[in-house]
Tab-separated table of C-alpha atoms in Angstrom:
chain	number	residue	atom	x	y	z
A	1	MET	CA	163.890	120.673	-22.990
A	2	ASN	CA	160.689	118.891	-22.127
A	3	ARG	CA	160.841	115.508	-20.476
A	4	GLN	CA	159.297	113.587	-23.366
A	5	LEU	CA	161.826	114.869	-25.917
A	6	LYS	CA	164.721	114.269	-23.500
A	7	THR	CA	163.571	110.684	-22.904
A	8	PHE	CA	163.189	110.075	-26.640
A	9	ILE	CA	166.675	111.392	-27.359
A	10	ASP	CA	168.258	109.440	-24.493
A	11	ARG	CA	166.675	106.196	-25.650
A	12	THR	CA	167.618	106.598	-29.290
A	13	VAL	CA	171.253	107.749	-28.956
A	14	PRO	CA	172.636	104.235	-29.593
A	15	ARG	CA	170.717	104.092	-32.882
A	16	PHE	CA	171.348	107.584	-34.305
A	17	LYS	CA	173.176	106.201	-37.328
A	18	GLU	CA	170.277	103.902	-38.220
A	19	PHE	CA	167.742	106.700	-38.714
A	20	LYS	CA	166.899	107.575	-42.285
A	21	GLY	CA	164.218	109.731	-43.832
A	22	LYS	CA	162.145	112.610	-42.577
A	23	ALA	CA	161.152	113.636	-39.073
A	24	TYR	CA	158.298	115.782	-37.822
A	25	LEU	CA	158.192	117.592	-34.524
A	26	ILE	CA	154.703	117.264	-33.067
A	27	ALA	CA	154.301	119.203	-29.830
A	28	ALA	CA	151.713	121.062	-27.801
A	29	CYS	CA	151.924	123.588	-24.998
A	30	ALA	CA	149.518	125.518	-22.800
A	31	GLU	CA	151.072	128.901	-23.596
A	32	PRO	CA	149.203	130.806	-26.308
A	33	SER	CA	152.437	132.143	-27.822
A	34	LEU	CA	154.486	130.278	-30.406
A	35	THR	CA	157.677	131.625	-28.817
A	36	ALA	CA	157.004	129.240	-25.926
A	37	MET	CA	158.092	126.482	-28.319
A	38	ASP	CA	161.485	128.031	-29.150
A	39	GLY	CA	163.429	125.768	-26.786
A	40	THR	CA	161.700	122.617	-27.973
A	41	ILE	CA	162.264	123.548	-31.613
A	42	SER	CA	165.935	124.221	-30.942
A	43	ASP	CA	166.329	120.893	-29.134
A	44	PHE	CA	164.583	119.037	-31.957
A	45	ARG	CA	166.930	120.580	-34.504
A	46	GLY	CA	169.897	119.698	-32.313
A	47	PHE	CA	168.707	116.101	-32.298
A	48	LEU	CA	168.449	116.130	-36.094
A	49	SER	CA	171.993	117.447	-36.395
A	50	CYS	CA	173.213	114.332	-34.557
A	51	ALA	CA	170.994	111.876	-36.409
A	52	THR	CA	172.596	112.556	-39.778
A	53	GLY	CA	170.216	110.304	-41.745
A	54	LEU	CA	167.182	112.415	-40.843
A	55	GLU	CA	165.915	115.629	-42.322
A	56	GLU	CA	163.302	117.953	-40.930
A	57	ALA	CA	159.970	117.347	-42.635
A	58	GLY	CA	158.015	119.907	-40.667
A	59	MET	CA	156.658	120.983	-37.336
A	60	ILE	CA	153.163	120.599	-36.040
A	61	LEU	CA	152.783	122.860	-33.043
A	62	GLY	CA	149.651	123.172	-30.962
A	63	ILE	CA	149.664	126.269	-28.791
A	64	GLY	CA	147.138	127.313	-26.183
A	65	VAL	CA	146.319	123.694	-25.369
A	66	TRP	CA	145.781	122.948	-21.700
A	67	ASP	CA	142.647	120.905	-21.073
A	68	LYS	CA	141.652	117.588	-22.587
A	69	GLY	CA	139.996	118.229	-25.932
A	70	ASP	CA	141.474	121.712	-26.452
A	71	ILE	CA	143.429	120.512	-29.474
A	72	VAL	CA	140.343	119.160	-31.276
A	73	ASN	CA	139.271	122.496	-32.737
A	74	LYS	CA	142.761	123.626	-33.708
A	75	PRO	CA	144.247	123.493	-37.234
A	76	THR	CA	147.030	121.445	-35.665
A	77	MET	CA	144.851	118.340	-35.809
A	78	ILE	CA	144.424	118.641	-39.577
A	79	GLU	CA	148.157	119.238	-40.025
A	80	ALA	CA	148.978	116.131	-37.978
A	81	TYR	CA	146.515	114.029	-39.955
A	82	LYS	CA	147.975	115.169	-43.285
A	83	ALA	CA	151.531	114.578	-42.079
A	84	GLY	CA	150.607	111.058	-40.973
A	85	LYS	CA	149.297	110.260	-44.431
A	86	ASN	CA	152.636	111.343	-45.944
A	87	VAL	CA	154.867	109.237	-43.732
């Protein structure tokens, strides 16, 4: 599990029952393979199973992103923008 997701989960545990609605996983990694995200996806779904008021709305995964600006030319940016408009 990456540190950011672990911190988010740790800080929201006391409020799991208050969550309602849809949740997106937005993540990026330097590896060019989507399988590099398997652990993060699994952890996200584990989080959702505990926060019973949330349902998975989608995943926005940026792969092959290492340097600043790498994400700009990826379809991931458009996906994130569209998801933000639907929240």
